[in-house]
Coordinates of C-alpha atoms and ligand atoms in Angstrom, one line a residue:
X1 CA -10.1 -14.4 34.6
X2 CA -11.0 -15.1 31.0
X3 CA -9.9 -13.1 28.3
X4 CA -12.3 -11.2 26.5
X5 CA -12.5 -11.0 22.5
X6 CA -15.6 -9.3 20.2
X7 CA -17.0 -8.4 17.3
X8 CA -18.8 -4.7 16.9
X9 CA -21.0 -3.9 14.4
X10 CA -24.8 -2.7 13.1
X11 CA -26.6 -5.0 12.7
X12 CA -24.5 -7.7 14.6
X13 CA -27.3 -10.5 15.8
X14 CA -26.5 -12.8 12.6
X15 CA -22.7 -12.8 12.8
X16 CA -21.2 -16.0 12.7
X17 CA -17.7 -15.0 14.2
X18 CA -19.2 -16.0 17.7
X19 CA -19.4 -19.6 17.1
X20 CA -16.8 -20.3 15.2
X21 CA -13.9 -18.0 17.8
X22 CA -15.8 -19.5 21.4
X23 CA -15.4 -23.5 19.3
X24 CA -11.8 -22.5 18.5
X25 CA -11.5 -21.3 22.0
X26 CA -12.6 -24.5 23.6
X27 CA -10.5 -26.7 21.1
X28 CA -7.4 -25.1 21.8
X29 CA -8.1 -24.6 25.5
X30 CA -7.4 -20.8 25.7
X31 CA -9.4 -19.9 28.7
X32 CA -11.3 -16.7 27.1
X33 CA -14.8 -15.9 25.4
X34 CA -16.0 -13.9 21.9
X35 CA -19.2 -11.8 22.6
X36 CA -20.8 -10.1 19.4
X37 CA -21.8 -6.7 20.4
X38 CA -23.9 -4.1 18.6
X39 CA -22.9 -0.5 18.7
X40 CA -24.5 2.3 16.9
X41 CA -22.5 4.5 14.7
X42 CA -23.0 7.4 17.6
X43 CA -21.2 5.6 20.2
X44 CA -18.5 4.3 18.4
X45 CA -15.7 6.1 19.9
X46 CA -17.4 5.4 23.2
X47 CA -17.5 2.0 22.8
X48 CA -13.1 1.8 21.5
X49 CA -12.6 3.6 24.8
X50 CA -14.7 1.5 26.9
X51 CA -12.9 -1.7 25.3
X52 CA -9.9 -0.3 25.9
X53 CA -10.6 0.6 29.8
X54 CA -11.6 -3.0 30.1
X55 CA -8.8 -4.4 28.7
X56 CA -10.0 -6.6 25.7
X57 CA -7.3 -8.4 24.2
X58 CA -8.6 -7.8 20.5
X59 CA -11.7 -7.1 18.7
X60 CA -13.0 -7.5 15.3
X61 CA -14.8 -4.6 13.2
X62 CA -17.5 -5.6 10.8
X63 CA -20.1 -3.2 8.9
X64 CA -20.4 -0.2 9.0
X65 CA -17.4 0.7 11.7
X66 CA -14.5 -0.5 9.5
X67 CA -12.9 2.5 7.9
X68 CA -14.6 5.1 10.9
X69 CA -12.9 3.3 13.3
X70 CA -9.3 4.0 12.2
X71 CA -8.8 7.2 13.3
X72 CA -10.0 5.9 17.0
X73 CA -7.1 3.4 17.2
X74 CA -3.4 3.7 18.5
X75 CA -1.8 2.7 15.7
X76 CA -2.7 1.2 12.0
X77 CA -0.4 -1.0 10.1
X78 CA 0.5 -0.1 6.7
X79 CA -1.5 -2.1 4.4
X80 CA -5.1 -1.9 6.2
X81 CA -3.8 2.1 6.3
X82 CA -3.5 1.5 2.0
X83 CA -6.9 -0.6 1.8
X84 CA -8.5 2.2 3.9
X85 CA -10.3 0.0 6.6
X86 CA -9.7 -2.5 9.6
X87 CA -11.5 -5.3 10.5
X88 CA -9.3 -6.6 13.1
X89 CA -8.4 -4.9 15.9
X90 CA -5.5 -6.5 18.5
X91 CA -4.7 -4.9 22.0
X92 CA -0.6 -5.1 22.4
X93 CA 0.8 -3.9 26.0
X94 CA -2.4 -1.6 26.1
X95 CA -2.2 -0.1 22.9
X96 CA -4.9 -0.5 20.4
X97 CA -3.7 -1.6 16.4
X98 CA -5.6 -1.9 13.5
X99 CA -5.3 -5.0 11.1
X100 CA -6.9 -5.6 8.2
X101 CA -7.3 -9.6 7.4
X102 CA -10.1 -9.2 4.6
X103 CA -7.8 -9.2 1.7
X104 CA -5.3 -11.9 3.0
X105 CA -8.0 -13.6 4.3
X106 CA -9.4 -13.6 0.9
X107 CA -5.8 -14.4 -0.7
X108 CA -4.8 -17.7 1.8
X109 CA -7.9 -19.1 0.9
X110 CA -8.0 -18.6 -2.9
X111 CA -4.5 -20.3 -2.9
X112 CA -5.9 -23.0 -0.2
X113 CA -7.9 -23.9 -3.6
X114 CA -6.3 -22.8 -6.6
X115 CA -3.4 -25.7 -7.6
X116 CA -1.2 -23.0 -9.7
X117 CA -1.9 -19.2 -8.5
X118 CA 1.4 -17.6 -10.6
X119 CA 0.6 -15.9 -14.2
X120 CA -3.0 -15.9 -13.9
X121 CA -4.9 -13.4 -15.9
X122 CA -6.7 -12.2 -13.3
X123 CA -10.2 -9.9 -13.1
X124 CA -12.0 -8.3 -10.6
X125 CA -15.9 -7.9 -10.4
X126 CA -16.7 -4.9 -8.5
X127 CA -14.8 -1.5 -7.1
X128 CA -16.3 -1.1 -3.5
X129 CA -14.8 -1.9 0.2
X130 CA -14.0 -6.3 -0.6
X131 CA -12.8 -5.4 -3.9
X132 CA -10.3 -2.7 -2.8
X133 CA -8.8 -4.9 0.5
X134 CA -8.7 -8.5 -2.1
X135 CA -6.8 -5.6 -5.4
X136 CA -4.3 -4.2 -3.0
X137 CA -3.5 -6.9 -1.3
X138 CA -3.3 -9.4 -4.1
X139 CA -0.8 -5.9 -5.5
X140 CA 1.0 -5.9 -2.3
X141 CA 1.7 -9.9 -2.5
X142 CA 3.2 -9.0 -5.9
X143 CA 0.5 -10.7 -8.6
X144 CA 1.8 -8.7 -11.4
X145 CA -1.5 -8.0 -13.4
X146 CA -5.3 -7.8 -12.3
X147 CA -7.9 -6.1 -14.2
X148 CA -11.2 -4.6 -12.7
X149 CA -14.6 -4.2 -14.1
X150 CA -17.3 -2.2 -12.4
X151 CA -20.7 -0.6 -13.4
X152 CA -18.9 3.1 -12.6
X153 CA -15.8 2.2 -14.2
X154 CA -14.6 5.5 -12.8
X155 CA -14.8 3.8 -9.3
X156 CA -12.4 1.2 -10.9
X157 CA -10.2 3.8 -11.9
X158 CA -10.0 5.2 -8.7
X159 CA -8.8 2.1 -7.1
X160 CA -6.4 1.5 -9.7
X161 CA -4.9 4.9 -9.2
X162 CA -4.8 4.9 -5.4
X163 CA -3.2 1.4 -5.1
X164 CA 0.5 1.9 -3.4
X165 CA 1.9 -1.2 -4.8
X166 CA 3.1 -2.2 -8.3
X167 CA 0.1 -3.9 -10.6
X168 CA -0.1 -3.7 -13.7
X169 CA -4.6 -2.5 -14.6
X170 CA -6.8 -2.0 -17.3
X171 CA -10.2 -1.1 -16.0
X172 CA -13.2 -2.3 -17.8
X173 CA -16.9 -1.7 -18.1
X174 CA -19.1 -5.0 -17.0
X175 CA -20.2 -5.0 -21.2
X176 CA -16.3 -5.1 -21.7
X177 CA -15.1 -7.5 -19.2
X178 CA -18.1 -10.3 -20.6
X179 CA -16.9 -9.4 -23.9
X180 CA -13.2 -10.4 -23.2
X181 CA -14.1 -13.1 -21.0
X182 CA -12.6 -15.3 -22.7
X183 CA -9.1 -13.7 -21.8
X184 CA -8.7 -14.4 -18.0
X185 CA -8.3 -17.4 -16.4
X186 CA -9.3 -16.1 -12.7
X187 CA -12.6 -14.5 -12.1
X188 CA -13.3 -12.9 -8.8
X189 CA -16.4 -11.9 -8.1
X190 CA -16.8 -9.2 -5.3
X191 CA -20.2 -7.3 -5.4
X192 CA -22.8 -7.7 -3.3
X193 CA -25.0 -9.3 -6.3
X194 CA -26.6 -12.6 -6.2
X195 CA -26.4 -12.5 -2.3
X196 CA -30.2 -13.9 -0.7
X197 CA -32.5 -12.4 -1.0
X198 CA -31.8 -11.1 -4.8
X199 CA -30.8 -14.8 -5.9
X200 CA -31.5 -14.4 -9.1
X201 CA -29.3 -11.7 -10.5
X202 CA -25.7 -11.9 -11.4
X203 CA -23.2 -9.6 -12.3
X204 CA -22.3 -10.5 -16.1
X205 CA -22.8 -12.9 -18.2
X206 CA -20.6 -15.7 -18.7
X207 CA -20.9 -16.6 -22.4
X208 CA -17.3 -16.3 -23.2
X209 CA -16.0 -17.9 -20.2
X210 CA -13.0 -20.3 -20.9
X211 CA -13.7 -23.7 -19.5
X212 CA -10.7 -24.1 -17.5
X213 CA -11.1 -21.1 -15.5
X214 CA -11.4 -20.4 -11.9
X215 CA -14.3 -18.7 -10.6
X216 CA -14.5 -17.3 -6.8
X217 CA -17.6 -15.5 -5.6
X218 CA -17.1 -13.8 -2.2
X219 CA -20.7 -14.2 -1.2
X220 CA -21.6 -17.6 1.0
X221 CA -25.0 -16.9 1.5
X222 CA -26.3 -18.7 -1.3
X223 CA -23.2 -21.0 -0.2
X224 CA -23.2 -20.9 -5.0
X225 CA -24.7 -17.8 -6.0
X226 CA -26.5 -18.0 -10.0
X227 CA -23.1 -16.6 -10.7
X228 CA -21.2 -19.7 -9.7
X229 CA -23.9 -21.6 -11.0
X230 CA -23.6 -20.9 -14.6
X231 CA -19.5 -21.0 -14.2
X232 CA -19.4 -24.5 -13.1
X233 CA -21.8 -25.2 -16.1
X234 CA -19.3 -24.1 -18.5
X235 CA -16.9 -26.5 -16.8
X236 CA -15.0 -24.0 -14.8
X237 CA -13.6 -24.5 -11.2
X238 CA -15.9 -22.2 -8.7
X239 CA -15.4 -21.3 -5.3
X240 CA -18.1 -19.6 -3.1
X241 CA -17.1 -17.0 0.1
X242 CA -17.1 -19.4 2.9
X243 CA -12.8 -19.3 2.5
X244 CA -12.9 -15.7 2.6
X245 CA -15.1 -15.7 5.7
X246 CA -13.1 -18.3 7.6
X247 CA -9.9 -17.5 6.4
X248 CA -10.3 -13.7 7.8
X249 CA -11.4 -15.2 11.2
X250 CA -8.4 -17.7 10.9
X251 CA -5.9 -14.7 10.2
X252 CA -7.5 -12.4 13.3
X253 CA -6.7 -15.7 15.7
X254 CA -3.6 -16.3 14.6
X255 CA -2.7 -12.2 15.6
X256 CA -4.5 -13.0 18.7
X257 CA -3.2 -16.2 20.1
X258 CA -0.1 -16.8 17.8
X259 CA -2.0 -20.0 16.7
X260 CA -3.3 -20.6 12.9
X261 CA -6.4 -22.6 13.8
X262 CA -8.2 -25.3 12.4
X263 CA -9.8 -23.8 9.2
X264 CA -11.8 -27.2 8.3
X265 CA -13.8 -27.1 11.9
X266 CA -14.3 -23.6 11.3
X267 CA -16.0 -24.4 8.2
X268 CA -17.9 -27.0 9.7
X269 CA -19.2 -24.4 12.8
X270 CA -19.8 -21.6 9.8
X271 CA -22.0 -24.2 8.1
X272 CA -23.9 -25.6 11.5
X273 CA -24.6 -21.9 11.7
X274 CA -26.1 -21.5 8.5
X275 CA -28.3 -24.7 9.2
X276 CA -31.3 -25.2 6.8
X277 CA -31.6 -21.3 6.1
X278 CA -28.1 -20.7 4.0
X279 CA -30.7 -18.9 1.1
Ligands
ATR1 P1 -18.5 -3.7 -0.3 O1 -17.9 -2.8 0.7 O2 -19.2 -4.9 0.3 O3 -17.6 -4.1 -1.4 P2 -19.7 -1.5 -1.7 O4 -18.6 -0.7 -1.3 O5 -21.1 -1.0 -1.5 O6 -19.7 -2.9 -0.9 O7 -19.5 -1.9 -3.2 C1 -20.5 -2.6 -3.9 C2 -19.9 -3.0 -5.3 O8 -21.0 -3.8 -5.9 C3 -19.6 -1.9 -6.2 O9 -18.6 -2.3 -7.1 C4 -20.9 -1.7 -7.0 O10 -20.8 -1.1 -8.2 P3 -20.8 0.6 -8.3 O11 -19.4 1.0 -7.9 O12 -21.1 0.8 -9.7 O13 -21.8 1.1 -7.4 C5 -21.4 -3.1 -7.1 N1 -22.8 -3.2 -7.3 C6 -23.7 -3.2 -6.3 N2 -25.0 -3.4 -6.8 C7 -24.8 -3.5 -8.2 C8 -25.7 -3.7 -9.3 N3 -27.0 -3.9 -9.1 N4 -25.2 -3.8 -10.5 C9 -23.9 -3.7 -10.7 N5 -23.0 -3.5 -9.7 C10 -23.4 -3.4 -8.5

């Protein structure tokens, strides 16, 4: 019988992680199938139990189930417990634990692109859900310093006081961090602005940007937001959110099937999906 994966979420009809886990199915022949499936807030725990009772072999979690869904599962490992939501879900010997592959996700696939990650000044755009699993896991894989601006720098603060793991923070306001732009020499960019349809704001300005910086965006859809625009034409290095998106996936399959899959063809598969319509 196959095995049977998923994705829940609300809305759920546009996710890509179909495609790309059914392709990765097929290359390494692992006889099973990824369904998306949409559940409603309501019938959340419902639906755990139900997956459960049919035996899934793991699941992944996207908006807006990631952080209620904790409390419904057998067990939680320690960092998604610290980053406050799961997005991956694996059934072991019928129990159900929590994962969370956002921020290492995030992290394999900022190295997978950065030649020389140590002693980076490092800043954070944004406080909310992305930037809190990419700070505390980026903390919890030791990068010594990372600063955070937000526009509610208190929502920065928060962060940097709940983070378990050593880092040392200033928080900033957004009028701060593009004033001492100039300062860092990795610029992540984590809010939800610039994403289609609102293509044409961004979250600072770049002004001060050093040339030789490296700018990641964690939106793909533009595949180069207005943000990364204007940072590659100051010279910088940019990087859009397909890595994020594919390394997450890549991270989840690995838990599942003990196999680190081809993250080039899932690439490829993300981008097929995205056809003509990536704006
Ligand atoms: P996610 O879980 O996807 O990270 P979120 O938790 O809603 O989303 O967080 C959104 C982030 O984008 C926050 O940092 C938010 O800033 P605030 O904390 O001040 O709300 C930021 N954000 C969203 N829209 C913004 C805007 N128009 N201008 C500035 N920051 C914005």
């Amino acid at each position: 019988m196959k095995e049977l994966y998923a994705v829940i979420g609300d809305p759920i009809a546009q996710s890509m992680s179909p495609a790309m886990h059914n392709d990765l199915f097929q290359l390494y022949k692992i006889n099973a199938h990824y369904h998306a499936l949409r559940v409603e807030s309501v019938n959340l725990a419902d639906a755990v139990k139900g997956l459960k009772a049919v035996g899934i072999s793991g699941f992944n979690v996207t908006i807006p189930h990631k952080v209620a869904i904790m409390p419904l599962l057998d067990e939680v490992d320690p960092l998604a417990k610290s980053i406050g939501a799961v997005n991956t879900v694996k059934n072991e010997n019928g129990r159900l634990i929590g994962y969370n592959t956002d921020g290492s996700g995030y992290l394999k696939g900022l190295y997978a692109d950065l030649p020389s990650p140590g002693n980076k000044k490092t800043l954070i755009i944004g406080a909310g859900g992305a930037a809190r699993a990419i700070y505390f896991t980026m903390a919890h894989e030791g990068v010594k310093s990372i600063d955070i601006a937000n526009r509610t720098p208190e929502k920065a603060e928060t962060l940097r006081l709940e983070c378990p793991y050593e880092v040392e923070t200033e928080v900033l306001s957004l009028n701060q961090a593009e004033e001492n732009l100039g300062d860092y020499d990795l610029i992540i960019q984590t809010t939800s602005i610039g994403m289609a349809p609102a293509l044409e704001s961004e979250p600072l300005k770049l002004h001060n940007l050093k040339s030789d910086a490296f700018v990641s965006d964690i939106i793909y859809n533009p595949l180069q937001t207005k943000f990364l625009r204007h940072a590659a034409e100051k010279g910088a290095k940019t990087q859009n959110g397909l890595n994020m998106f594919v390394y997450q996936g890549a991270l989840a399959f690995e838990k599942w099937t003990g196999i680190f899959p081809d993250v080039e063809r899932m690439k490829q598969t993300v981008m097929k999906q995205l056809g003509g319509s990536i704006c």
